[in-house]
């Protein structure tokens, strides 16, 4: 197990290095960063001075090393737009996004997995067909469009829920949370639901496929031949089997949902990372873009890492080194 | 079911048994047809800025504009006839979706197949990279690439291909590896048949079904992603609005009750994506050997 | 004495989109306590479906359309879901072919045995443990304690099948239906399991229905043998008689195609053609297309009748040698 952990950690570091190279090339090397840093009507002297100051006259590999060195020290530079350290800016926006993402993914799992399991258990029932119809819809509706419909329906027409913002927050451990106030929840429901519909559709499908396959498997047939009731077969036998792929999906979805929060946050003016990155892209605030990408990559790797460990903990075959 | 029918015909007969999928296929054909022949069905060329009249902007459905014809679905903020803008927008969406899907299919499919047959280090390197990319959300990649490349049709296509080819690569690789391991391939390779014949006659045809399934899903995804990027202001410019651009432009007027600018393009988008997904669902079910009895 | 298991006129059909598949179409069987019945046939003959039907494990789109299954005199066909479940595993058990797949890979053996026990009895953890250990000991597993704590993948194929048998024995059932339980095992392990089953049958008095395609397996194990073809029994009688002097041409064909019976270098006999599709089966003897003795009479279905001390379903039975 320890060897497994060390191996995975080394892999994670390697992946971070690869990603930092890609981000560096993608964001700094393509296009001319100087155009962003100085006014178009600046004199040639100012131009050269800026190039020297930011090290753009050095060879590319040296620029990358400077870039990597400052990343390691936690120095992501200053935001051109907000004129504050990028790291501080990002950390101040992170809780809002985490909150939204977690509520969306946990909600999608709690609702989607039982629905999917039911649909897999009774594949021919009318209710199962309805569930699958819903999941096709969840897959097909683009996130931004669901958001628009929700705002139209619940905020504009019915006036039940606010159309944007984060609402009242409570400070815990120096961080603001919306989930702890009723008003915060009223702001959270629509964006979280918007964000979760696609995930829910995915969870339904995964759970259904897993359930269908499991119900046809030999171990279920053997369990039923022992006179174990269907409910005990499902909750005692099948659940643990299908939870293994579901945990993987849960982890990956957590990360993917953070990325999709970009769209939801823009629509609902949710003051999180996603809105920040869109604003930064539009104002070409490159240090923020770089920091965001590195942060998301980091979170991804951490999540993948935890998924691997959870997987090993759940599946005895992996735990004992067999695949 | 007739047993003597060709595989293609049998596939079609089974497909047609699902009424919903058949209806969806009809809708896809109708929408694609209407979009391709958009100029025939529209009173206005929405990309000809010279013909746009600001006085006609944001008029409700049924309004008779200065052009002397009825705006069936109203007009947008620039005075475009929405019906025309939607058909032209569909055309762009479909064009980008299919182009991106096809390029990603070719690039990803060959990459996966090459990896499977090269084996060793090359395979490990390619697949590691693909896995790495797949663990990264497609939308983020598309977002960053289109932010770097700027607005425009080909820029968007590049962004979509870059974020989608990996799915094809993984599928092709998985299928090719599974085929490679099968005994009949070994048997075929041990005969004097050239390896090219084996690859093209035996392996590729057997890798096609999963790739076709991925392709149908990815075309729908590409259309959806294109709309999303355009909605976020990173896709197509206001002068050449796609469905996403139209919806984004209408979004700000929704609060003031001018619902039609966003809603109608949105409905067109959803009908298209939903229909493509329903068709691809049925194809997937039919091609999935595990569910066949 | 009533038979432990009595099957009469059992018909199980599967209603698919392309028509009804008559997987089992009128099967009669009877077996007493402590005896072994070999149910023999090629794949697709309906032998496995017969086993599943006896246990009441037929799922949509299949259904038992007719017939009766009596366990110690009690009718099982037509029981509601829960009553049927209460019989399964307690009074009649089933074990399956691939021991790799029949145990849940992610649960310990102990957990699976405990679930099997608690499906029918409310018992304390200590009792569960004690009875599980006893059952594992009974099937000849050398280290029952370690076995309880193990996951299936940590056991060998033979050990897994012993675990499955132990689970089947937990409630001391009257009947065990074994569906090709040794087919996936190595020959040496197969022999061990066969011996074990023979011993267990004699000790516990359980009646054993042994489903297999392998005549060699049943010849050493079964008291009686029933040969199935296309959903029906074609020959049924004491093992020694049937194997020594088969009367149905199909049984003869099966015996001739066993390699052990042939001289080295001699061409193996084979039955021409293959088992017919069970959908839209024409009337009459299903074997007639492959049978050298078939005549016009075979276009009606022969009744099963006593021919030389066993039952056979044939108008033109082979003569006693």
PDB file of N, CA, C and O in Angstrom, chain C residues 202-264:
ATOM      1  N   UNK C 202     -24.469 -39.350   0.561  1.00  0.00           N
ATOM      2  CA  UNK C 202     -24.705 -40.520   1.397  1.00  0.00           C
ATOM      3  C   UNK C 202     -24.875 -40.111   2.865  1.00  0.00           C
ATOM      4  O   UNK C 202     -25.740 -40.621   3.570  1.00  0.00           O
ATOM      5  N   UNK C 203     -24.054 -39.156   3.320  1.00  0.00           N
ATOM      6  CA  UNK C 203     -24.092 -38.764   4.732  1.00  0.00           C
ATOM      7  C   UNK C 203     -25.343 -37.989   5.097  1.00  0.00           C
ATOM      8  O   UNK C 203     -25.973 -38.234   6.132  1.00  0.00           O
ATOM      9  N   UNK C 204     -25.702 -37.011   4.265  1.00  0.00           N
ATOM     10  CA  UNK C 204     -26.786 -36.115   4.658  1.00  0.00           C
ATOM     11  C   UNK C 204     -28.124 -36.554   4.098  1.00  0.00           C
ATOM     12  O   UNK C 204     -29.156 -36.042   4.518  1.00  0.00           O
ATOM     13  N   UNK C 205     -28.118 -37.467   3.155  1.00  0.00           N
ATOM     14  CA  UNK C 205     -29.383 -37.911   2.571  1.00  0.00           C
ATOM     15  C   UNK C 205     -29.990 -36.887   1.632  1.00  0.00           C
ATOM     16  O   UNK C 205     -31.162 -36.977   1.278  1.00  0.00           O
ATOM     17  N   UNK C 206     -29.171 -35.926   1.176  1.00  0.00           N
ATOM     18  CA  UNK C 206     -29.702 -34.934   0.255  1.00  0.00           C
ATOM     19  C   UNK C 206     -29.882 -35.574  -1.136  1.00  0.00           C
ATOM     20  O   UNK C 206     -29.111 -36.449  -1.525  1.00  0.00           O
ATOM     21  N   UNK C 207     -30.942 -35.196  -1.795  1.00  0.00           N
ATOM     22  CA  UNK C 207     -31.143 -35.661  -3.165  1.00  0.00           C
ATOM     23  C   UNK C 207     -30.448 -34.687  -4.101  1.00  0.00           C
ATOM     24  O   UNK C 207     -30.559 -33.479  -3.942  1.00  0.00           O
ATOM     25  N   UNK C 208     -29.714 -35.238  -5.082  1.00  0.00           N
ATOM     26  CA  UNK C 208     -28.870 -34.380  -5.908  1.00  0.00           C
ATOM     27  C   UNK C 208     -29.286 -34.473  -7.371  1.00  0.00           C
ATOM     28  O   UNK C 208     -29.335 -35.564  -7.937  1.00  0.00           O
ATOM     29  N   UNK C 209     -29.600 -33.328  -7.949  1.00  0.00           N
ATOM     30  CA  UNK C 209     -29.841 -33.303  -9.396  1.00  0.00           C
ATOM     31  C   UNK C 209     -28.582 -32.735 -10.035  1.00  0.00           C
ATOM     32  O   UNK C 209     -28.210 -31.593  -9.780  1.00  0.00           O
ATOM     33  N   UNK C 210     -27.894 -33.540 -10.813  1.00  0.00           N
ATOM     34  CA  UNK C 210     -26.583 -33.130 -11.341  1.00  0.00           C
ATOM     35  C   UNK C 210     -26.728 -32.869 -12.829  1.00  0.00           C
ATOM     36  O   UNK C 210     -26.876 -33.791 -13.625  1.00  0.00           O
ATOM     37  N   UNK C 211     -26.669 -31.581 -13.188  1.00  0.00           N
ATOM     38  CA  UNK C 211     -26.850 -31.204 -14.593  1.00  0.00           C
ATOM     39  C   UNK C 211     -25.495 -31.159 -15.271  1.00  0.00           C
ATOM     40  O   UNK C 211     -24.577 -30.511 -14.769  1.00  0.00           O
ATOM     41  N   UNK C 212     -25.345 -31.834 -16.395  1.00  0.00           N
ATOM     42  CA  UNK C 212     -24.045 -31.830 -17.059  1.00  0.00           C
ATOM     43  C   UNK C 212     -24.188 -32.203 -18.527  1.00  0.00           C
ATOM     44  O   UNK C 212     -25.214 -32.748 -18.950  1.00  0.00           O
ATOM     45  N   UNK C 213     -23.149 -31.881 -19.295  1.00  0.00           N
ATOM     46  CA  UNK C 213     -23.130 -32.343 -20.679  1.00  0.00           C
ATOM     47  C   UNK C 213     -22.176 -33.525 -20.790  1.00  0.00           C
ATOM     48  O   UNK C 213     -21.995 -34.090 -21.860  1.00  0.00           O
ATOM     49  N   UNK C 214     -21.560 -33.882 -19.655  1.00  0.00           N
ATOM     50  CA  UNK C 214     -20.453 -34.823 -19.681  1.00  0.00           C
ATOM     51  C   UNK C 214     -20.909 -36.171 -19.141  1.00  0.00           C
ATOM     52  O   UNK C 214     -21.110 -36.353 -17.947  1.00  0.00           O
ATOM     53  N   UNK C 215     -21.064 -37.144 -20.052  1.00  0.00           N
ATOM     54  CA  UNK C 215     -21.544 -38.468 -19.638  1.00  0.00           C
ATOM     55  C   UNK C 215     -20.581 -39.147 -18.672  1.00  0.00           C
ATOM     56  O   UNK C 215     -20.995 -39.858 -17.763  1.00  0.00           O
ATOM     57  N   UNK C 216     -19.285 -38.879 -18.842  1.00  0.00           N
ATOM     58  CA  UNK C 216     -18.293 -39.512 -17.979  1.00  0.00           C
ATOM     59  C   UNK C 216     -18.523 -39.113 -16.521  1.00  0.00           C
ATOM     60  O   UNK C 216     -18.367 -39.920 -15.611  1.00  0.00           O
ATOM     61  N   UNK C 217     -18.881 -37.844 -16.309  1.00  0.00           N
ATOM     62  CA  UNK C 217     -19.086 -37.357 -14.950  1.00  0.00           C
ATOM     63  C   UNK C 217     -20.236 -38.102 -14.284  1.00  0.00           C
ATOM     64  O   UNK C 217     -20.103 -38.621 -13.179  1.00  0.00           O
ATOM     65  N   UNK C 218     -21.384 -38.195 -14.987  1.00  0.00           N
ATOM     66  CA  UNK C 218     -22.531 -38.815 -14.338  1.00  0.00           C
ATOM     67  C   UNK C 218     -22.373 -40.319 -14.193  1.00  0.00           C
ATOM     68  O   UNK C 218     -22.912 -40.923 -13.276  1.00  0.00           O
ATOM     69  N   UNK C 219     -21.596 -40.945 -15.092  1.00  0.00           N
ATOM     70  CA  UNK C 219     -21.509 -42.404 -15.053  1.00  0.00           C
ATOM     71  C   UNK C 219     -20.969 -42.876 -13.709  1.00  0.00           C
ATOM     72  O   UNK C 219     -21.359 -43.918 -13.204  1.00  0.00           O
ATOM     73  N   UNK C 220     -20.059 -42.090 -13.106  1.00  0.00           N
ATOM     74  CA  UNK C 220     -19.482 -42.523 -11.841  1.00  0.00           C
ATOM     75  C   UNK C 220     -20.295 -42.030 -10.641  1.00  0.00           C
ATOM     76  O   UNK C 220     -20.057 -42.443  -9.527  1.00  0.00           O
ATOM     77  N   UNK C 221     -21.213 -41.113 -10.866  1.00  0.00           N
ATOM     78  CA  UNK C 221     -21.852 -40.434  -9.739  1.00  0.00           C
ATOM     79  C   UNK C 221     -23.335 -40.744  -9.609  1.00  0.00           C
ATOM     80  O   UNK C 221     -23.842 -40.969  -8.499  1.00  0.00           O
ATOM     81  N   UNK C 222     -24.038 -40.791 -10.755  1.00  0.00           N
ATOM     82  CA  UNK C 222     -25.497 -40.794 -10.682  1.00  0.00           C
ATOM     83  C   UNK C 222     -26.070 -42.204 -10.579  1.00  0.00           C
ATOM     84  O   UNK C 222     -25.529 -43.155 -11.153  1.00  0.00           O
ATOM     85  N   UNK C 223     -27.155 -42.312  -9.816  1.00  0.00           N
ATOM     86  CA  UNK C 223     -27.901 -43.574  -9.785  1.00  0.00           C
ATOM     87  C   UNK C 223     -28.776 -43.688 -11.023  1.00  0.00           C
ATOM     88  O   UNK C 223     -28.878 -44.730 -11.645  1.00  0.00           O
ATOM     89  N   UNK C 224     -29.428 -42.586 -11.335  1.00  0.00           N
ATOM     90  CA  UNK C 224     -30.288 -42.553 -12.512  1.00  0.00           C
ATOM     91  C   UNK C 224     -29.784 -41.496 -13.469  1.00  0.00           C
ATOM     92  O   UNK C 224     -29.070 -40.574 -13.077  1.00  0.00           O
ATOM     93  N   UNK C 225     -30.214 -41.613 -14.704  1.00  0.00           N
ATOM     94  CA  UNK C 225     -29.771 -40.654 -15.695  1.00  0.00           C
ATOM     95  C   UNK C 225     -30.957 -40.289 -16.583  1.00  0.00           C
ATOM     96  O   UNK C 225     -31.765 -41.147 -16.939  1.00  0.00           O
ATOM     97  N   UNK C 226     -31.078 -38.983 -16.859  1.00  0.00           N
ATOM     98  CA  UNK C 226     -32.132 -38.520 -17.766  1.00  0.00           C
ATOM     99  C   UNK C 226     -31.460 -37.757 -18.889  1.00  0.00           C
ATOM    100  O   UNK C 226     -30.692 -36.825 -18.635  1.00  0.00           O
ATOM    101  N   UNK C 227     -31.689 -38.161 -20.133  1.00  0.00           N
ATOM    102  CA  UNK C 227     -31.061 -37.501 -21.270  1.00  0.00           C
ATOM    103  C   UNK C 227     -32.070 -36.533 -21.876  1.00  0.00           C
ATOM    104  O   UNK C 227     -33.198 -36.915 -22.196  1.00  0.00           O
ATOM    105  N   UNK C 228     -31.666 -35.281 -22.007  1.00  0.00           N
ATOM    106  CA  UNK C 228     -32.587 -34.272 -22.544  1.00  0.00           C
ATOM    107  C   UNK C 228     -32.204 -33.893 -23.963  1.00  0.00           C
ATOM    108  O   UNK C 228     -31.019 -33.824 -24.306  1.00  0.00           O
ATOM    109  N   UNK C 229     -33.200 -33.646 -24.773  1.00  0.00           N
ATOM    110  CA  UNK C 229     -32.947 -33.154 -26.122  1.00  0.00           C
ATOM    111  C   UNK C 229     -34.075 -32.184 -26.493  1.00  0.00           C
ATOM    112  O   UNK C 229     -35.247 -32.532 -26.402  1.00  0.00           O
ATOM    113  N   UNK C 230     -33.697 -30.978 -26.885  1.00  0.00           N
ATOM    114  CA  UNK C 230     -34.654 -29.975 -27.362  1.00  0.00           C
ATOM    115  C   UNK C 230     -35.846 -29.818 -26.417  1.00  0.00           C
ATOM    116  O   UNK C 230     -36.998 -29.810 -26.837  1.00  0.00           O
ATOM    117  N   UNK C 231     -35.557 -29.701 -25.129  1.00  0.00           N
ATOM    118  CA  UNK C 231     -36.619 -29.363 -24.174  1.00  0.00           C
ATOM    119  C   UNK C 231     -37.391 -30.552 -23.639  1.00  0.00           C
ATOM    120  O   UNK C 231     -38.304 -30.365 -22.831  1.00  0.00           O
ATOM    121  N   UNK C 232     -37.055 -31.780 -24.090  1.00  0.00           N
ATOM    122  CA  UNK C 232     -37.765 -32.954 -23.593  1.00  0.00           C
ATOM    123  C   UNK C 232     -36.785 -34.019 -23.153  1.00  0.00           C
ATOM    124  O   UNK C 232     -35.644 -34.065 -23.624  1.00  0.00           O
ATOM    125  N   UNK C 233     -37.270 -34.911 -22.281  1.00  0.00           N
ATOM    126  CA  UNK C 233     -36.450 -36.049 -21.901  1.00  0.00           C
ATOM    127  C   UNK C 233     -36.662 -37.140 -22.938  1.00  0.00           C
ATOM    128  O   UNK C 233     -37.800 -37.483 -23.276  1.00  0.00           O
ATOM    129  N   UNK C 234     -35.538 -37.678 -23.496  1.00  0.00           N
ATOM    130  CA  UNK C 234     -35.672 -38.707 -24.519  1.00  0.00           C
ATOM    131  C   UNK C 234     -35.378 -40.095 -23.964  1.00  0.00           C
ATOM    132  O   UNK C 234     -35.846 -41.089 -24.502  1.00  0.00           O
ATOM    133  N   UNK C 235     -34.594 -40.156 -22.891  1.00  0.00           N
ATOM    134  CA  UNK C 235     -34.333 -41.457 -22.286  1.00  0.00           C
ATOM    135  C   UNK C 235     -34.053 -41.267 -20.805  1.00  0.00           C
ATOM    136  O   UNK C 235     -33.362 -40.333 -20.416  1.00  0.00           O
ATOM    137  N   UNK C 236     -34.601 -42.162 -19.965  1.00  0.00           N
ATOM    138  CA  UNK C 236     -34.564 -41.931 -18.533  1.00  0.00           C
ATOM    139  C   UNK C 236     -34.580 -43.283 -17.845  1.00  0.00           C
ATOM    140  O   UNK C 236     -35.500 -44.065 -18.021  1.00  0.00           O
ATOM    141  N   UNK C 237     -33.512 -43.602 -17.070  1.00  0.00           N
ATOM    142  CA  UNK C 237     -33.501 -44.884 -16.372  1.00  0.00           C
ATOM    143  C   UNK C 237     -32.258 -45.044 -15.536  1.00  0.00           C
ATOM    144  O   UNK C 237     -31.451 -44.106 -15.427  1.00  0.00           O
ATOM    145  N   UNK C 238     -32.059 -46.204 -14.945  1.00  0.00           N
ATOM    146  CA  UNK C 238     -30.874 -46.457 -14.130  1.00  0.00           C
ATOM    147  C   UNK C 238     -29.608 -46.245 -14.958  1.00  0.00           C
ATOM    148  O   UNK C 238     -29.543 -46.675 -16.118  1.00  0.00           O
ATOM    149  N   UNK C 239     -28.622 -45.602 -14.372  1.00  0.00           N
ATOM    150  CA  UNK C 239     -27.426 -45.208 -15.112  1.00  0.00           C
ATOM    151  C   UNK C 239     -26.776 -46.400 -15.823  1.00  0.00           C
ATOM    152  O   UNK C 239     -26.466 -46.323 -17.017  1.00  0.00           O
ATOM    153  N   UNK C 240     -26.586 -47.486 -15.094  1.00  0.00           N
ATOM    154  CA  UNK C 240     -25.883 -48.627 -15.670  1.00  0.00           C
ATOM    155  C   UNK C 240     -26.599 -49.129 -16.925  1.00  0.00           C
ATOM    156  O   UNK C 240     -25.971 -49.355 -17.968  1.00  0.00           O
ATOM    157  N   UNK C 241     -27.937 -49.242 -16.842  1.00  0.00           N
ATOM    158  CA  UNK C 241     -28.705 -49.741 -17.980  1.00  0.00           C
ATOM    159  C   UNK C 241     -28.602 -48.803 -19.173  1.00  0.00           C
ATOM    160  O   UNK C 241     -28.355 -49.226 -20.308  1.00  0.00           O
ATOM    161  N   UNK C 242     -28.808 -47.531 -18.897  1.00  0.00           N
ATOM    162  CA  UNK C 242     -28.839 -46.560 -20.001  1.00  0.00           C
ATOM    163  C   UNK C 242     -27.484 -46.503 -20.691  1.00  0.00           C
ATOM    164  O   UNK C 242     -27.394 -46.484 -21.919  1.00  0.00           O
ATOM    165  N   UNK C 243     -26.427 -46.497 -19.916  1.00  0.00           N
ATOM    166  CA  UNK C 243     -25.106 -46.369 -20.528  1.00  0.00           C
ATOM    167  C   UNK C 243     -24.675 -47.653 -21.221  1.00  0.00           C
ATOM    168  O   UNK C 243     -24.039 -47.617 -22.268  1.00  0.00           O
ATOM    169  N   UNK C 244     -25.041 -48.785 -20.632  1.00  0.00           N
ATOM    170  CA  UNK C 244     -24.631 -50.052 -21.244  1.00  0.00           C
ATOM    171  C   UNK C 244     -25.447 -50.357 -22.494  1.00  0.00           C
ATOM    172  O   UNK C 244     -24.919 -50.843 -23.499  1.00  0.00           O
ATOM    173  N   UNK C 245     -26.748 -50.060 -22.423  1.00  0.00           N
ATOM    174  CA  UNK C 245     -27.624 -50.401 -23.544  1.00  0.00           C
ATOM    175  C   UNK C 245     -28.566 -49.254 -23.863  1.00  0.00           C
ATOM    176  O   UNK C 245     -29.756 -49.328 -23.544  1.00  0.00           O
ATOM    177  N   UNK C 246     -28.066 -48.196 -24.441  1.00  0.00           N
ATOM    178  CA  UNK C 246     -28.963 -47.094 -24.755  1.00  0.00           C
ATOM    179  C   UNK C 246     -30.029 -47.548 -25.744  1.00  0.00           C
ATOM    180  O   UNK C 246     -29.733 -48.350 -26.632  1.00  0.00           O
ATOM    181  N   UNK C 247     -31.244 -47.066 -25.581  1.00  0.00           N
ATOM    182  CA  UNK C 247     -32.302 -47.444 -26.508  1.00  0.00           C
ATOM    183  C   UNK C 247     -32.637 -46.318 -27.474  1.00  0.00           C
ATOM    184  O   UNK C 247     -33.080 -46.549 -28.581  1.00  0.00           O
ATOM    185  N   UNK C 248     -32.439 -45.047 -26.998  1.00  0.00           N
ATOM    186  CA  UNK C 248     -32.741 -43.916 -27.892  1.00  0.00           C
ATOM    187  C   UNK C 248     -31.531 -43.640 -28.778  1.00  0.00           C
ATOM    188  O   UNK C 248     -30.394 -43.632 -28.292  1.00  0.00           O
ATOM    189  N   UNK C 249     -31.737 -43.442 -30.081  1.00  0.00           N
ATOM    190  CA  UNK C 249     -30.599 -43.193 -30.979  1.00  0.00           C
ATOM    191  C   UNK C 249     -29.755 -41.995 -30.545  1.00  0.00           C
ATOM    192  O   UNK C 249     -28.536 -41.997 -30.748  1.00  0.00           O
ATOM    193  N   UNK C 250     -30.384 -41.005 -29.934  1.00  0.00           N
ATOM    194  CA  UNK C 250     -29.612 -39.832 -29.508  1.00  0.00           C
ATOM    195  C   UNK C 250     -28.635 -40.203 -28.395  1.00  0.00           C
ATOM    196  O   UNK C 250     -27.475 -39.790 -28.408  1.00  0.00           O
ATOM    197  N   UNK C 251     -29.096 -41.000 -27.436  1.00  0.00           N
ATOM    198  CA  UNK C 251     -28.207 -41.426 -26.349  1.00  0.00           C
ATOM    199  C   UNK C 251     -27.028 -42.218 -26.919  1.00  0.00           C
ATOM    200  O   UNK C 251     -25.878 -42.023 -26.520  1.00  0.00           O
ATOM    201  N   UNK C 252     -27.343 -43.079 -27.857  1.00  0.00           N
ATOM    202  CA  UNK C 252     -26.305 -43.857 -28.521  1.00  0.00           C
ATOM    203  C   UNK C 252     -25.264 -42.921 -29.156  1.00  0.00           C
ATOM    204  O   UNK C 252     -24.062 -43.063 -28.975  1.00  0.00           O
ATOM    205  N   UNK C 253     -25.769 -41.915 -29.856  1.00  0.00           N
ATOM    206  CA  UNK C 253     -24.893 -40.941 -30.509  1.00  0.00           C
ATOM    207  C   UNK C 253     -24.010 -40.227 -29.503  1.00  0.00           C
ATOM    208  O   UNK C 253     -22.800 -40.051 -29.713  1.00  0.00           O
ATOM    209  N   UNK C 254     -24.602 -39.827 -28.388  1.00  0.00           N
ATOM    210  CA  UNK C 254     -23.826 -39.144 -27.343  1.00  0.00           C
ATOM    211  C   UNK C 254     -22.712 -40.052 -26.846  1.00  0.00           C
ATOM    212  O   UNK C 254     -21.562 -39.637 -26.696  1.00  0.00           O
ATOM    213  N   UNK C 255     -23.066 -41.310 -26.580  1.00  0.00           N
ATOM    214  CA  UNK C 255     -22.080 -42.255 -26.048  1.00  0.00           C
ATOM    215  C   UNK C 255     -20.950 -42.497 -27.044  1.00  0.00           C
ATOM    216  O   UNK C 255     -19.778 -42.546 -26.674  1.00  0.00           O
ATOM    217  N   UNK C 256     -21.309 -42.593 -28.315  1.00  0.00           N
ATOM    218  CA  UNK C 256     -20.305 -42.864 -29.333  1.00  0.00           C
ATOM    219  C   UNK C 256     -19.340 -41.707 -29.509  1.00  0.00           C
ATOM    220  O   UNK C 256     -18.229 -41.886 -29.997  1.00  0.00           O
ATOM    221  N   UNK C 257     -19.788 -40.509 -29.176  1.00  0.00           N
ATOM    222  CA  UNK C 257     -18.898 -39.368 -29.390  1.00  0.00           C
ATOM    223  C   UNK C 257     -18.030 -39.085 -28.156  1.00  0.00           C
ATOM    224  O   UNK C 257     -17.302 -38.113 -28.133  1.00  0.00           O
ATOM    225  N   UNK C 258     -18.101 -39.922 -27.135  1.00  0.00           N
ATOM    226  CA  UNK C 258     -17.179 -39.772 -26.007  1.00  0.00           C
ATOM    227  C   UNK C 258     -15.837 -40.367 -26.409  1.00  0.00           C
ATOM    228  O   UNK C 258     -15.768 -41.538 -26.767  1.00  0.00           O
ATOM    229  N   UNK C 259     -14.772 -39.584 -26.399  1.00  0.00           N
ATOM    230  CA  UNK C 259     -13.491 -40.059 -26.913  1.00  0.00           C
ATOM    231  C   UNK C 259     -12.979 -41.283 -26.153  1.00  0.00           C
ATOM    232  O   UNK C 259     -12.350 -42.158 -26.749  1.00  0.00           O
ATOM    233  N   UNK C 260     -13.236 -41.405 -24.884  1.00  0.00           N
ATOM    234  CA  UNK C 260     -12.703 -42.493 -24.066  1.00  0.00           C
ATOM    235  C   UNK C 260     -13.110 -43.873 -24.568  1.00  0.00           C
ATOM    236  O   UNK C 260     -12.392 -44.850 -24.388  1.00  0.00           O
ATOM    237  N   UNK C 261     -14.259 -43.915 -25.248  1.00  0.00           N
ATOM    238  CA  UNK C 261     -14.788 -45.204 -25.676  1.00  0.00           C
ATOM    239  C   UNK C 261     -14.116 -45.692 -26.962  1.00  0.00           C
ATOM    240  O   UNK C 261     -14.228 -46.852 -27.323  1.00  0.00           O
ATOM    241  N   UNK C 262     -13.449 -44.790 -27.673  1.00  0.00           N
ATOM    242  CA  UNK C 262     -12.929 -45.158 -28.986  1.00  0.00           C
ATOM    243  C   UNK C 262     -11.513 -45.681 -28.891  1.00  0.00           C
ATOM    244  O   UNK C 262     -10.773 -45.353 -27.971  1.00  0.00           O
ATOM    245  N   UNK C 263     -11.158 -46.498 -29.856  1.00  0.00           N
ATOM    246  CA  UNK C 263      -9.781 -46.978 -29.965  1.00  0.00           C
ATOM    247  C   UNK C 263      -8.924 -45.855 -30.534  1.00  0.00           C
ATOM    248  O   UNK C 263      -9.396 -45.073 -31.369  1.00  0.00           O
ATOM    249  N   UNK C 264      -7.650 -45.730 -30.098  1.00  0.00           N
ATOM    250  CA  UNK C 264      -6.776 -44.702 -30.682  1.00  0.00           C
ATOM    251  C   UNK C 264      -6.675 -44.892 -32.190  1.00  0.00           C
ATOM    252  O   UNK C 264      -6.599 -46.018 -32.675  1.00  0.00           O
TER     253      UNK C 264
END
